Short mmCIF file of N, CA and C in Angstrom, two decimals:
data_model
loop_
_atom_site.label_atom_id
_atom_site.label_comp_id
_atom_site.label_asym_id
_atom_site.label_seq_id
_atom_site.Cartn_x
_atom_site.Cartn_y
_atom_site.Cartn_z
N UNK R 65 -206.02 195.31 -112.63
CA UNK R 65 -205.19 196.52 -112.13
C UNK R 65 -204.50 195.70 -111.00
N UNK R 66 -203.20 196.06 -110.31
CA UNK R 66 -202.51 195.42 -109.42
C UNK R 66 -202.51 196.30 -108.48
N UNK R 67 -202.53 195.54 -106.94
CA UNK R 67 -202.70 196.58 -105.59
C UNK R 67 -201.80 197.18 -105.63
N UNK R 68 -201.58 198.57 -105.23
CA UNK R 68 -200.59 199.44 -104.88
C UNK R 68 -200.21 199.30 -103.17
N UNK R 69 -198.71 199.22 -103.10
CA UNK R 69 -198.33 199.38 -101.56
C UNK R 69 -198.92 200.59 -100.99
N UNK R 70 -199.65 200.46 -99.76
CA UNK R 70 -199.79 201.72 -99.12
C UNK R 70 -199.69 201.53 -97.58
N UNK R 71 -199.32 202.57 -97.16
CA UNK R 71 -199.19 202.51 -95.58
C UNK R 71 -200.62 202.24 -94.85
N UNK R 72 -201.70 202.57 -95.64
CA UNK R 72 -202.95 202.36 -95.08
C UNK R 72 -203.26 200.80 -95.15
N UNK R 73 -202.60 200.09 -95.75
CA UNK R 73 -203.18 198.54 -95.80
C UNK R 73 -202.72 197.91 -94.41
N UNK R 74 -201.63 198.15 -93.66
CA UNK R 74 -201.27 197.51 -92.20
C UNK R 74 -201.24 198.62 -91.31
N UNK R 75 -202.06 199.09 -90.78
CA UNK R 75 -201.75 200.20 -89.76
C UNK R 75 -200.74 199.77 -88.67
N UNK R 76 -199.82 200.59 -88.09
CA UNK R 76 -198.90 200.23 -87.08
C UNK R 76 -199.61 200.43 -85.73
N UNK R 77 -199.37 199.15 -85.06
CA UNK R 77 -199.67 199.37 -83.64
C UNK R 77 -199.12 200.24 -82.81
N UNK R 78 -199.81 200.85 -82.03
CA UNK R 78 -199.43 201.95 -81.09
C UNK R 78 -198.90 201.21 -79.86
N UNK R 79 -197.77 201.16 -79.45
CA UNK R 79 -197.43 200.40 -78.28
C UNK R 79 -197.32 201.50 -77.04
N UNK R 80 -197.72 200.78 -75.95
CA UNK R 80 -197.84 201.94 -74.81
C UNK R 80 -196.40 202.54 -74.29
N UNK R 81 -195.42 201.65 -74.49
CA UNK R 81 -194.01 201.88 -74.06
C UNK R 81 -193.14 201.87 -75.25
N UNK R 82 -192.19 202.69 -75.25
CA UNK R 82 -191.12 202.49 -76.09
C UNK R 82 -190.20 200.91 -76.32
N UNK R 83 -189.68 200.40 -77.25
CA UNK R 83 -188.76 199.60 -77.19
C UNK R 83 -187.50 199.64 -76.70
N UNK R 84 -187.03 198.98 -76.00
CA UNK R 84 -185.81 198.93 -75.28
C UNK R 84 -184.71 198.59 -76.10
N UNK R 85 -183.86 199.38 -76.49
CA UNK R 85 -182.70 199.02 -77.41
C UNK R 85 -181.56 199.35 -76.66
N UNK R 86 -181.41 199.52 -75.32
CA UNK R 86 -179.93 199.54 -74.77
C UNK R 86 -180.33 199.01 -73.23
N UNK R 87 -179.09 198.94 -72.72
CA UNK R 87 -179.08 198.27 -71.29
C UNK R 87 -178.59 199.37 -70.48
N UNK R 88 -178.77 200.67 -70.87
CA UNK R 88 -178.13 201.72 -70.00
C UNK R 88 -179.03 201.85 -68.44
N UNK R 89 -177.70 202.19 -67.47
CA UNK R 89 -178.20 202.04 -66.24
C UNK R 89 -178.87 203.56 -65.86
N UNK R 90 -179.38 203.65 -64.59
CA UNK R 90 -179.80 204.81 -64.39
C UNK R 90 -178.77 205.68 -64.38
N UNK R 91 -179.37 207.33 -64.60
CA UNK R 91 -178.25 208.16 -64.41
C UNK R 91 -177.57 208.43 -63.20
N UNK R 92 -176.06 208.81 -63.05
CA UNK R 92 -175.58 208.94 -61.64
C UNK R 92 -176.31 210.16 -60.95
N UNK R 93 -176.97 210.93 -61.45
CA UNK R 93 -177.67 212.02 -60.70
C UNK R 93 -179.07 211.43 -60.07
N UNK R 94 -179.60 210.67 -60.71
CA UNK R 94 -180.59 209.60 -60.10
C UNK R 94 -180.31 208.81 -59.02
N UNK R 95 -179.14 207.90 -59.18
CA UNK R 95 -178.63 207.25 -58.06
C UNK R 95 -178.11 207.70 -57.05
N UNK R 96 -177.57 209.01 -57.22
CA UNK R 96 -177.22 210.05 -56.08
C UNK R 96 -178.37 210.61 -55.09
N UNK R 97 -179.68 210.64 -55.82
CA UNK R 97 -180.61 211.22 -55.18
C UNK R 97 -181.38 210.10 -54.46
N UNK R 98 -181.27 208.98 -55.05
CA UNK R 98 -181.81 207.75 -54.47
C UNK R 98 -181.17 207.28 -53.08
N UNK R 99 -179.63 207.32 -53.25
CA UNK R 99 -178.86 207.36 -52.00
C UNK R 99 -178.98 208.25 -51.04
N UNK R 100 -179.32 209.53 -51.34
CA UNK R 100 -179.63 210.53 -50.45
C UNK R 100 -180.73 210.33 -49.83
N UNK R 101 -181.82 209.98 -50.40
CA UNK R 101 -183.22 209.92 -49.77
C UNK R 101 -183.02 208.42 -48.93
N UNK R 102 -182.28 207.68 -49.27
CA UNK R 102 -182.15 206.33 -48.50
C UNK R 102 -181.67 206.72 -47.07
N UNK R 103 -180.43 207.55 -47.24
CA UNK R 103 -179.62 207.85 -46.21
C UNK R 103 -180.59 208.79 -45.25
N UNK R 104 -181.24 209.68 -45.68
CA UNK R 104 -182.20 210.48 -45.00
C UNK R 104 -183.20 209.79 -44.31
N UNK R 105 -183.85 208.76 -44.74
CA UNK R 105 -184.85 207.90 -44.28
C UNK R 105 -184.22 207.28 -43.14
N UNK R 106 -183.12 206.48 -43.30
CA UNK R 106 -182.63 205.57 -42.20
C UNK R 106 -182.12 206.68 -40.99
N UNK R 107 -181.40 207.80 -41.28
CA UNK R 107 -181.20 208.68 -40.10
C UNK R 107 -182.40 209.36 -39.50
N UNK R 108 -183.50 209.22 -40.24
CA UNK R 108 -184.86 209.75 -39.58
C UNK R 108 -185.28 208.68 -38.59
N UNK R 109 -185.12 207.31 -39.12
CA UNK R 109 -185.65 206.26 -38.09
C UNK R 109 -184.58 206.38 -37.14
N UNK R 110 -183.38 206.55 -37.07
CA UNK R 110 -182.42 206.67 -36.07
C UNK R 110 -182.80 207.90 -35.04
N UNK R 111 -183.20 209.02 -35.46
CA UNK R 111 -183.56 209.76 -34.60
C UNK R 111 -184.76 209.44 -33.66
N UNK R 112 -185.71 208.58 -34.06
CA UNK R 112 -186.92 208.14 -33.64
C UNK R 112 -186.24 207.10 -32.34
N UNK R 113 -185.60 206.34 -32.94
CA UNK R 113 -184.92 205.37 -32.08
C UNK R 113 -184.29 206.15 -30.78
N UNK R 114 -183.59 206.99 -31.14
CA UNK R 114 -183.04 207.95 -29.67
C UNK R 114 -183.95 208.75 -28.94
N UNK R 115 -185.09 209.10 -29.44
CA UNK R 115 -185.94 209.53 -28.76
C UNK R 115 -186.71 208.58 -27.79
N UNK R 116 -187.24 207.50 -28.52
CA UNK R 116 -187.86 206.42 -27.65
C UNK R 116 -186.88 205.80 -26.64
N UNK R 117 -185.38 205.72 -27.15
CA UNK R 117 -184.45 205.19 -25.81
C UNK R 117 -184.65 206.19 -24.67
N UNK R 118 -184.63 207.68 -25.07
CA UNK R 118 -184.98 208.40 -23.98
C UNK R 118 -186.06 208.55 -23.43
N UNK R 119 -187.20 207.98 -24.09
CA UNK R 119 -188.49 208.17 -23.41
C UNK R 119 -188.57 206.76 -22.41
N UNK R 120 -188.05 206.06 -22.66
CA UNK R 120 -187.94 204.40 -21.93
C UNK R 120 -186.95 204.51 -21.18
N UNK R 121 -186.57 205.24 -20.48
CA UNK R 121 -185.17 205.39 -19.62
C UNK R 121 -185.68 204.36 -18.37
N UNK R 122 -186.91 204.25 -17.81
CA UNK R 122 -186.97 203.65 -16.76
C UNK R 122 -187.30 202.07 -17.04
N UNK R 123 -187.46 201.70 -18.23
CA UNK R 123 -187.52 200.22 -18.71
C UNK R 123 -186.00 200.01 -19.14
N UNK R 124 -185.14 199.58 -18.59
CA UNK R 124 -183.66 199.46 -19.09
C UNK R 124 -183.40 198.71 -20.27
N UNK R 125 -183.86 197.57 -20.13
CA UNK R 125 -183.86 196.38 -21.58
C UNK R 125 -184.26 197.16 -22.59
N UNK R 126 -185.54 198.00 -22.45
CA UNK R 126 -186.00 198.45 -23.74
C UNK R 126 -185.31 199.75 -24.06
N UNK R 127 -184.71 200.46 -23.17
CA UNK R 127 -183.75 201.58 -23.61
C UNK R 127 -182.74 201.10 -24.25
N UNK R 128 -182.04 199.98 -23.68
CA UNK R 128 -180.70 199.45 -24.32
C UNK R 128 -180.95 199.33 -25.79
N UNK R 129 -182.10 198.72 -25.98
CA UNK R 129 -182.40 197.93 -27.30
C UNK R 129 -182.77 199.26 -28.37
N UNK R 130 -183.57 200.12 -27.62
CA UNK R 130 -183.43 201.28 -28.80
C UNK R 130 -181.89 202.10 -28.85
N UNK R 131 -181.30 202.18 -27.73
CA UNK R 131 -180.10 203.26 -27.83
C UNK R 131 -179.06 202.27 -28.70
N UNK R 132 -179.02 200.98 -28.73
CA UNK R 132 -178.01 200.17 -29.65
C UNK R 132 -178.42 200.10 -30.94
N UNK R 133 -179.97 200.11 -31.30
CA UNK R 133 -180.28 200.46 -32.78
C UNK R 133 -180.14 202.03 -33.08
N UNK R 134 -179.96 202.83 -32.23
CA UNK R 134 -179.71 204.32 -32.59
C UNK R 134 -178.27 204.28 -32.85
N UNK R 135 -177.57 203.64 -32.36
CA UNK R 135 -175.91 203.55 -32.49
C UNK R 135 -175.42 202.87 -33.74
N UNK R 136 -176.33 201.97 -34.08
CA UNK R 136 -175.70 201.10 -35.06
C UNK R 136 -176.28 201.65 -36.34
N UNK R 137 -177.48 202.43 -36.45
CA UNK R 137 -178.15 202.94 -37.72
C UNK R 137 -177.25 203.83 -38.32
N UNK R 138 -176.29 204.63 -37.87
CA UNK R 138 -175.52 205.54 -38.65
C UNK R 138 -174.52 204.88 -39.65
N UNK R 139 -173.85 203.76 -39.07
CA UNK R 139 -172.91 202.95 -39.73
C UNK R 139 -173.58 202.28 -40.93
N UNK R 140 -174.88 201.68 -40.71
CA UNK R 140 -175.68 201.00 -41.57
C UNK R 140 -176.03 202.05 -42.82
N UNK R 141 -176.54 203.05 -42.18
CA UNK R 141 -176.85 204.37 -43.32
C UNK R 141 -175.83 204.69 -44.33
N UNK R 142 -174.54 204.66 -43.89
CA UNK R 142 -173.44 205.09 -44.64
C UNK R 142 -173.18 203.87 -45.74
N UNK R 143 -173.19 202.92 -45.03
CA UNK R 143 -172.98 201.84 -46.19
C UNK R 143 -173.92 201.62 -46.84
N UNK R 144 -175.07 201.85 -46.91
CA UNK R 144 -176.41 201.70 -47.73
C UNK R 144 -176.09 203.14 -48.55
N UNK R 145 -175.63 204.25 -48.13
CA UNK R 145 -175.60 205.18 -49.21
C UNK R 145 -174.29 205.25 -49.94
N UNK R 146 -173.55 204.58 -49.55
CA UNK R 146 -172.31 204.28 -50.52
C UNK R 146 -172.42 202.96 -51.29
N UNK R 147 -173.32 202.18 -51.24
CA UNK R 147 -173.35 201.13 -52.02
C UNK R 147 -174.24 201.54 -53.56
N UNK R 148 -173.72 201.05 -54.56
CA UNK R 148 -174.60 201.37 -55.77
C UNK R 148 -175.56 200.43 -56.07
N UNK R 149 -176.42 200.71 -56.62
CA UNK R 149 -177.65 200.03 -56.59
C UNK R 149 -177.47 198.85 -57.42
N UNK R 150 -178.24 197.57 -57.31
CA UNK R 150 -177.97 196.58 -58.00
C UNK R 150 -178.56 196.59 -59.44
N UNK R 151 -177.69 195.92 -60.16
CA UNK R 151 -178.40 195.87 -61.68
C UNK R 151 -179.93 195.20 -61.87
N UNK R 152 -180.83 195.96 -62.47
CA UNK R 152 -181.98 195.57 -62.65
C UNK R 152 -182.03 194.59 -63.91
N UNK R 153 -182.87 193.56 -63.27
CA UNK R 153 -182.98 192.49 -64.27
C UNK R 153 -184.39 192.52 -64.78
N UNK R 154 -184.38 192.89 -65.87
CA UNK R 154 -185.61 193.54 -66.60
C UNK R 154 -186.06 192.32 -68.06
N UNK R 155 -187.02 192.32 -68.19
CA UNK R 155 -187.30 191.66 -69.41
C UNK R 155 -187.19 192.59 -70.57
N UNK R 156 -186.22 192.05 -71.36
CA UNK R 156 -186.19 193.24 -72.67
C UNK R 156 -187.11 193.02 -73.44
N UNK R 157 -187.72 194.00 -74.16
CA UNK R 157 -188.64 194.19 -74.97
C UNK R 157 -188.09 194.54 -76.43
N UNK R 158 -187.62 193.43 -77.14
CA UNK R 158 -186.84 193.85 -78.22
C UNK R 158 -187.98 193.79 -79.35
N UNK R 159 -187.18 194.15 -80.45
CA UNK R 159 -188.46 194.12 -81.68
C UNK R 159 -188.67 192.98 -82.31
N UNK R 160 -190.10 193.13 -82.71
CA UNK R 160 -190.70 191.49 -82.93
C UNK R 160 -191.08 192.20 -84.36
N UNK R 161 -190.83 191.63 -85.34
CA UNK R 161 -191.28 192.05 -86.89
C UNK R 161 -192.66 191.47 -87.09
N UNK R 162 -193.63 192.14 -87.65
CA UNK R 162 -194.78 191.80 -88.24
C UNK R 162 -194.54 190.52 -89.01
N UNK R 163 -195.57 189.64 -89.17
CA UNK R 163 -195.59 188.38 -89.54
C UNK R 163 -195.59 188.44 -91.22
N UNK R 164 -195.97 189.42 -91.60
CA UNK R 164 -196.23 189.76 -93.21
C UNK R 164 -194.65 190.17 -93.73
N UNK R 165 -194.00 190.60 -92.61
CA UNK R 165 -192.94 191.23 -92.80
C UNK R 165 -191.49 190.18 -92.66
N UNK R 166 -191.83 189.28 -92.36
CA UNK R 166 -190.52 188.26 -91.82
C UNK R 166 -190.24 187.34 -92.89
N UNK R 167 -188.90 187.16 -93.08
CA UNK R 167 -188.20 186.29 -94.20
C UNK R 167 -188.62 184.81 -93.86
N UNK R 168 -188.91 184.15 -94.71
CA UNK R 168 -188.95 182.66 -94.68
C UNK R 168 -187.61 181.95 -94.39
N UNK R 169 -187.41 181.17 -93.46
CA UNK R 169 -186.02 180.57 -93.03
C UNK R 169 -186.15 179.15 -93.52
N UNK R 170 -185.30 178.74 -94.09
CA UNK R 170 -185.32 176.90 -94.31
C UNK R 170 -184.83 176.44 -93.24
N UNK R 171 -185.66 176.14 -92.34
CA UNK R 171 -185.01 175.60 -91.09
C UNK R 171 -185.01 174.08 -91.19
N UNK R 172 -185.76 173.45 -92.34
CA UNK R 172 -185.47 172.10 -92.51
C UNK R 172 -184.24 171.89 -93.14
N UNK R 173 -184.05 172.64 -94.17
CA UNK R 173 -182.68 172.32 -94.87
C UNK R 173 -181.43 172.83 -94.51
N UNK R 174 -180.71 171.84 -94.12
CA UNK R 174 -179.44 172.36 -93.33
C UNK R 174 -178.46 172.08 -94.38
N UNK R 175 -177.50 172.97 -94.67
CA UNK R 175 -176.30 172.86 -95.46
C UNK R 175 -175.21 172.24 -94.99
N UNK R 176 -174.75 171.36 -95.17
CA UNK R 176 -173.21 170.80 -94.64
C UNK R 176 -172.20 170.90 -95.49
N UNK R 177 -171.20 171.49 -95.49
CA UNK R 177 -170.03 171.43 -96.46
C UNK R 177 -168.86 170.48 -95.55
N UNK R 178 -168.56 169.42 -96.19
CA UNK R 178 -167.36 168.39 -95.74
C UNK R 178 -166.14 168.90 -96.35
N UNK R 179 -164.92 168.90 -95.96
CA UNK R 179 -163.74 169.16 -96.50
C UNK R 179 -163.19 167.67 -96.71
#
């Protein structure tokens, strides 16, 4: 009696993550949310610098540093918020067939046709 093909012979392995089949970027809504979050954090840091500048008004050089940073950060925050995120360089997990399912390739035989 010949063996019958069955799905029970080679159980499929369960991968923890799906195979990447596209190079799609993050959705525009997620990009916008990340930019808004980055802007809010930068402006929060600016508020801290302005408060520190007001606190250290007696130490002029320290006050000037904090005031300068509090003045420059809005410009930096706008630049960062308007910048699109860089493309991520990911190691693509492509499809790798099981060894028992691969076709044999004649790598040693090279066929050359001369005209």
